[in-house]
Amino acid sequence: QAARRPSAHDASVGARFSWDQYSETPYLLYSRQPGPNTPGVALLLREDTLVQDFLETVPGLRDALSVVDITGRRVLGAVDPAPDGPVVPFADTVRHLQLRVSTTALASRLRPVRGAARLWIAGIVGVCIMLGIGALWAQAAANRSHRLLLQRQRDFTARVTHELKTPLAGIKVMAENLSIGAFRDESQREEWAERIVDEADRLTARVNEILQLSARRSLPEPERFDIEEPLLDLVEQWAPRYEQAGVRFLADLAPVDEMLGDPIAIRDAVSCLLDNALKYRRDDLESAVWLNVRQEGRTIEVEVLDNGLGVPRDQRTAIFEKFVRVEGPNRGKSGGHGLGLAQVAEIARAHDGQIRCETGVDGGSRFVLCLPAVV
């Protein structure tokens, strides 16, 4: 470093750059004097240090860059200048230096990046294809479910129509005979009139039953209650029916915590399970039905167990959907429209619970209604 006080006529006033690229250690001399009567300053900068600082700003590309002077001598950078790329001169301060770029080395340097980019693109395309296939599969599954539901509705309509047409035909015949006076005496006229009223009442009850089962169940404001109370009502209601049908009925209601919900809905759900146990009993053995209640942790389990016809394993989930019936020997006489268990599942969901079907006694059915106890 050096400093001097030039005269007013010194030509070095201002900023100047000088360099010596031929010395043993090439350098760049920067000097500046703001004015004729102010001190000046001079800095000696090593050429290799400047180039080293420059290359450190692009560490990822050093293998593809080299700095040479005007004679072609490598100052710093890649061992092989590789003059297969562009040559870029530096600024006026170091005009004798040039930056050479090796396109071959640069391409090899960027190849992994391009490979990674291609992998990313391939991955994104693969995900898009999978999503597209998934969407098509979901659409196809939705179409199948829709067609299946339409078929179930058509079957339901056919069954209901058949059940309603038979009593209507009887009512019509008796009414026509009465209208033309085709009866033996007054007692027969009264008998036909009473039968018309009875058939109309049964028809009305059947229609109301179908409407009740097909309508969506809306629960009132939930209340705390002991589930033992509606279940005891069911035992009192169903015990005579089972006895009349020759079915052994056993109930074991263990003490459980209270629950929150609608006791009438819970009673209707369990009543549907008891009704199915009676309808789908077997004729080749002594039929029995068990109603059990117990608590596991914070879950109340209401179990209806029987030794009847049972439910095939592959249909134990579908039976809780609307219009689904298990077809087979000795089942057609039981009636039903495939709406009762769907309503049971709906009541279970409304109480934040669930219903499941398992294997019962001697191939029968075991329905378990799981309901949350009040914490």
XYZ file of C-alpha atoms in Angstrom:
375
model
C 0.000 0.000 0.000
C 1.150 3.493 -0.680
C -0.180 7.024 -0.247
C 1.147 10.269 -1.628
C 0.198 13.902 -1.989
C 0.272 14.755 -5.733
C 0.528 18.205 -7.105
C -2.366 19.973 -8.719
C -1.085 19.064 -12.154
C -0.589 15.378 -11.374
C -2.343 13.230 -13.976
C -3.142 10.604 -11.385
C -5.912 12.680 -9.782
C -9.109 10.517 -9.763
C -9.383 6.689 -9.904
C -6.978 4.572 -11.928
C -6.387 0.863 -12.440
C -3.058 -0.599 -13.313
C -2.091 -4.243 -13.640
C 0.915 -6.370 -14.292
C -0.066 -9.766 -15.558
C 3.512 -10.733 -16.365
C 5.002 -10.511 -12.891
C 5.685 -13.571 -10.815
C 2.493 -12.809 -8.874
C 0.136 -10.900 -11.212
C -1.570 -8.036 -9.465
C -4.018 -5.192 -9.969
C -3.191 -1.755 -8.605
C -6.093 0.482 -7.710
C -5.299 4.115 -6.903
C -7.522 7.083 -6.262
C -7.014 10.700 -5.295
C -10.217 12.677 -4.711
C -8.625 16.061 -5.423
C -5.301 17.893 -5.948
C -4.987 18.893 -2.293
C -6.276 15.708 -0.598
C -4.407 12.532 0.296
C -4.749 9.608 -2.095
C -4.873 5.882 -1.568
C -3.549 2.903 -3.494
C -4.469 -0.785 -3.116
C -2.491 -3.705 -4.432
C -4.870 -6.598 -5.230
C -3.604 -10.073 -6.076
C -5.055 -11.358 -9.326
C -5.456 -14.979 -8.130
C -7.240 -13.810 -4.957
C -9.741 -11.799 -6.993
C -10.421 -14.756 -9.273
C -10.711 -17.128 -6.285
C -13.294 -14.838 -4.663
C -15.247 -14.737 -7.907
C -15.313 -18.538 -8.340
C -16.471 -19.008 -4.759
C -19.656 -17.155 -5.672
C -20.604 -20.035 -8.034
C -19.392 -23.174 -6.204
C -21.792 -25.454 -8.026
C -20.352 -24.577 -11.440
C -16.611 -24.452 -10.714
C -16.004 -27.679 -12.662
C -17.379 -26.006 -15.771
C -15.622 -22.610 -15.427
C -12.045 -21.470 -15.930
C -10.391 -18.038 -15.918
C -7.585 -17.435 -18.457
C -5.617 -14.402 -19.520
C -5.310 -13.075 -23.055
C -2.447 -15.464 -23.750
C -4.606 -18.478 -22.879
C -2.816 -19.171 -19.572
C -5.139 -20.621 -16.971
C -5.313 -18.396 -13.936
C -7.758 -20.452 -11.901
C -10.712 -22.794 -12.317
C -11.050 -26.074 -14.182
C -7.793 -27.826 -15.057
C -8.868 -28.089 -18.674
C -10.170 -24.740 -20.011
C -12.274 -26.820 -22.421
C -12.776 -24.148 -25.097
C -16.067 -25.707 -26.253
C -18.289 -23.003 -24.792
C -18.696 -19.241 -24.772
C -15.874 -16.873 -23.759
C -16.896 -13.914 -21.600
C -14.467 -11.026 -20.933
C -14.341 -9.353 -17.554
C -14.903 -5.646 -16.935
C -12.475 -2.937 -17.918
C -10.529 -3.241 -14.689
C -9.195 -6.696 -15.652
C -9.556 -6.674 -19.410
C -6.749 -9.181 -19.785
C -8.839 -11.907 -18.078
C -11.555 -14.018 -19.687
C -14.126 -16.468 -18.344
C -14.504 -19.645 -20.349
C -17.485 -22.002 -19.947
C -17.299 -25.716 -20.697
C -20.689 -26.754 -22.078
C -19.717 -30.422 -21.772
C -18.918 -30.129 -18.063
C -21.955 -27.918 -17.531
C -24.222 -30.492 -19.196
C -22.818 -33.331 -17.059
C -23.287 -31.129 -14.020
C -26.922 -30.456 -14.865
C -27.723 -34.014 -15.977
C -28.603 -35.261 -12.463
C -30.810 -32.207 -12.041
C -32.605 -32.983 -15.286
C -32.869 -36.642 -14.244
C -34.377 -35.647 -10.905
C -36.757 -33.298 -12.693
C -37.800 -36.101 -15.024
C -38.389 -38.352 -12.022
C -40.524 -35.661 -10.408
C -42.507 -35.198 -13.615
C -42.925 -38.956 -14.005
C -44.066 -39.198 -10.394
C -46.589 -36.402 -10.849
C -47.881 -37.987 -14.048
C -48.128 -41.347 -12.280
C -50.083 -39.822 -9.401
C -52.412 -38.090 -11.872
C -52.974 -41.381 -13.690
C -53.691 -43.161 -10.402
C -56.105 -40.414 -9.367
C -57.802 -40.662 -12.748
C -58.125 -44.435 -12.455
C -59.419 -44.026 -8.898
C -61.996 -41.485 -10.064
C -63.139 -43.817 -12.853
C -63.352 -46.726 -10.414
C -65.328 -44.618 -7.923
C -67.672 -43.502 -10.695
C -68.164 -47.088 -11.825
C -68.798 -48.201 -8.236
C -71.301 -45.368 -7.786
C -73.065 -46.424 -10.991
C -73.207 -50.038 -9.796
C -74.582 -48.946 -6.428
C -77.143 -46.757 -8.148
C -78.283 -49.585 -10.425
C -78.433 -51.958 -7.455
C -80.525 -49.474 -5.470
C -82.904 -49.025 -8.410
C -83.282 -52.795 -8.696
C -83.975 -53.072 -4.970
C -86.577 -50.330 -5.222
C -88.255 -52.109 -8.139
C -88.322 -55.366 -6.167
C -89.714 -53.517 -3.164
C -92.426 -51.941 -5.306
C -93.347 -55.325 -6.774
C -93.638 -56.944 -3.310
C -95.695 -54.101 -1.877
C -97.954 -54.051 -4.921
C -98.581 -57.779 -4.568
C -99.335 -57.480 -0.854
C -101.747 -54.607 -1.391
C -103.528 -55.989 -4.461
C -104.704 -59.164 -2.710
C -106.799 -57.485 0.042
C -107.997 -54.828 -2.419
C -109.290 -57.557 -4.744
C -111.197 -59.197 -1.859
C -112.687 -55.871 -0.787
C -113.766 -55.155 -4.346
C -115.484 -58.549 -4.809
C -117.395 -58.333 -1.534
C -118.401 -54.724 -2.175
C -119.699 -55.609 -5.661
C -121.722 -58.528 -4.290
C -123.233 -56.277 -1.678
C -124.065 -53.627 -4.274
C -126.042 -56.108 -6.437
C -127.585 -57.881 -3.462
C -125.825 -61.193 -4.081
C -126.072 -62.477 -0.525
C -128.247 -65.198 1.023
C -129.561 -63.348 3.985
C -128.986 -60.453 6.303
C -126.395 -62.301 8.352
C -124.225 -62.907 5.278
C -124.525 -59.253 4.330
C -123.341 -58.222 7.786
C -120.508 -60.771 7.615
C -119.261 -59.364 4.284
C -119.533 -55.808 5.548
C -117.458 -56.696 8.624
C -114.863 -58.453 6.446
C -114.608 -55.361 4.243
C -113.957 -53.229 7.322
C -111.397 -55.708 8.674
C -109.568 -55.951 5.336
C -109.546 -52.154 5.025
C -108.125 -51.834 8.558
C -105.393 -54.373 7.822
C -104.638 -52.632 4.536
C -104.386 -49.269 6.268
C -102.110 -50.732 8.949
C -99.887 -52.275 6.265
C -99.620 -48.991 4.386
C -98.792 -47.110 7.596
C -96.142 -49.717 8.447
C -94.498 -49.315 5.046
C -94.601 -45.518 5.283
C -93.121 -45.616 8.773
C -90.285 -47.909 7.745
C -89.458 -46.010 4.547
C -89.522 -42.571 6.193
C -86.332 -41.147 7.677
C -86.376 -41.382 11.456
C -86.086 -38.014 13.217
C -85.145 -38.130 16.888
C -86.533 -35.647 19.420
C -84.433 -33.770 21.935
C -82.182 -36.394 23.587
C -82.766 -37.286 27.228
C -80.970 -39.323 29.853
C -82.646 -42.646 30.514
C -82.014 -46.127 31.829
C -82.109 -48.519 28.885
C -83.493 -51.235 31.171
C -86.923 -49.564 31.179
C -87.733 -49.828 27.417
C -86.189 -53.310 27.336
C -88.394 -54.508 30.192
C -91.391 -53.234 28.224
C -90.197 -55.309 25.263
C -89.837 -58.437 27.416
C -93.402 -57.988 28.630
C -94.613 -57.388 25.070
C -92.741 -60.188 23.279
C -92.785 -62.988 25.864
C -96.420 -63.970 25.090
C -95.757 -63.901 21.339
C -92.741 -66.182 21.657
C -94.658 -68.523 23.937
C -97.554 -68.692 21.490
C -95.110 -69.501 18.661
C -93.390 -72.202 20.739
C -90.097 -70.309 20.974
C -88.066 -70.257 24.183
C -87.345 -66.648 25.204
C -84.652 -65.757 27.760
C -83.660 -62.263 28.914
C -80.605 -61.230 30.939
C -80.568 -57.483 31.604
C -77.439 -56.611 33.595
C -77.285 -53.196 35.328
C -75.683 -50.578 33.069
C -75.112 -46.826 33.122
C -77.614 -44.370 31.715
C -77.444 -43.286 28.107
C -78.476 -40.186 26.168
C -81.053 -40.403 23.395
C -84.613 -41.431 22.609
C -85.932 -44.441 24.572
C -88.800 -44.961 22.109
C -86.378 -45.215 19.172
C -84.185 -47.675 21.073
C -87.245 -49.765 21.912
C -88.311 -49.778 18.241
C -84.823 -50.842 17.126
C -84.622 -53.767 19.576
C -88.242 -54.697 18.779
C -87.285 -55.026 15.106
C -84.448 -57.395 16.051
C -86.803 -59.496 18.204
C -89.348 -59.593 15.389
C -86.704 -60.850 12.923
C -85.592 -63.521 15.394
C -89.172 -64.774 15.533
C -89.798 -64.601 11.777
C -86.587 -66.341 10.732
C -86.691 -69.262 13.166
C -86.056 -72.840 12.068
C -88.634 -75.614 12.014
C -86.216 -78.526 12.494
C -85.181 -77.750 16.084
C -86.431 -76.099 19.245
C -86.164 -72.373 18.615
C -84.726 -70.057 21.222
C -84.058 -66.314 21.436
C -81.868 -64.512 23.980
C -82.004 -60.810 24.873
C -78.871 -59.755 26.764
C -77.602 -56.402 28.010
C -74.127 -55.717 29.362
C -71.594 -52.891 29.500
C -67.998 -52.937 28.248
C -66.156 -49.817 29.394
C -68.250 -46.873 28.217
C -70.218 -48.944 25.676
C -73.611 -50.511 26.341
C -74.193 -53.665 24.285
C -77.723 -54.907 23.576
C -77.565 -58.429 22.128
C -80.343 -60.354 20.374
C -79.189 -63.933 19.839
C -81.052 -66.788 18.176
C -80.583 -70.251 16.661
C -82.635 -69.542 13.551
C -81.833 -69.393 9.841
C -78.948 -66.949 10.289
C -77.480 -64.475 7.800
C -74.857 -65.472 5.202
C -71.443 -64.032 6.023
C -71.184 -62.075 2.763
C -74.485 -60.270 3.434
C -73.976 -59.233 7.052
C -73.129 -55.664 6.071
C -75.548 -55.208 3.171
C -78.608 -56.157 5.255
C -78.427 -52.760 6.984
C -79.103 -50.986 3.686
C -82.594 -50.145 2.477
C -84.519 -52.694 0.383
C -82.000 -55.486 1.080
C -83.477 -58.878 1.939
C -81.783 -62.220 2.436
C -83.368 -64.613 -0.014
C -83.355 -68.373 0.440
C -85.348 -71.417 1.562
C -88.013 -70.776 4.222
C -87.453 -67.030 4.051
C -90.136 -65.951 1.592
C -92.945 -66.787 4.024
C -91.469 -64.394 6.579
C -92.415 -61.297 4.601
C -90.597 -58.036 5.109
C -89.430 -55.328 2.747
C -85.767 -54.869 3.633
C -86.420 -51.679 5.619
C -86.414 -52.782 9.267
C -82.660 -53.345 9.728
C -81.916 -50.181 7.759
C -83.986 -48.296 10.312
C -82.143 -50.042 13.170
C -78.808 -48.914 11.686
C -80.160 -45.375 11.304
C -81.256 -45.279 14.946
C -77.835 -46.588 16.022
C -76.049 -43.859 14.056
C -78.379 -41.207 15.503
C -77.189 -42.281 18.981
C -73.490 -42.294 17.936
C -73.551 -46.081 18.073
C -73.404 -48.990 15.658
C -75.060 -52.294 14.868
C -73.319 -55.449 13.701
C -74.374 -58.940 12.699
C -72.436 -62.076 13.671
C -72.911 -65.829 13.858
C -75.348 -66.937 16.559
C -76.172 -70.301 18.129
C -76.236 -73.325 15.773
C -75.759 -71.098 12.716
C -78.313 -68.538 13.819
C -77.872 -64.766 14.073
C -76.323 -62.525 16.685
C -77.157 -58.832 16.432
C -75.251 -56.481 18.742
C -76.423 -52.894 19.175
C -73.560 -50.825 20.644
C -74.541 -47.540 22.310
C -72.442 -45.009 24.270
C -73.113 -44.633 27.969
C -73.292 -41.183 29.537
C -69.829 -40.180 30.742
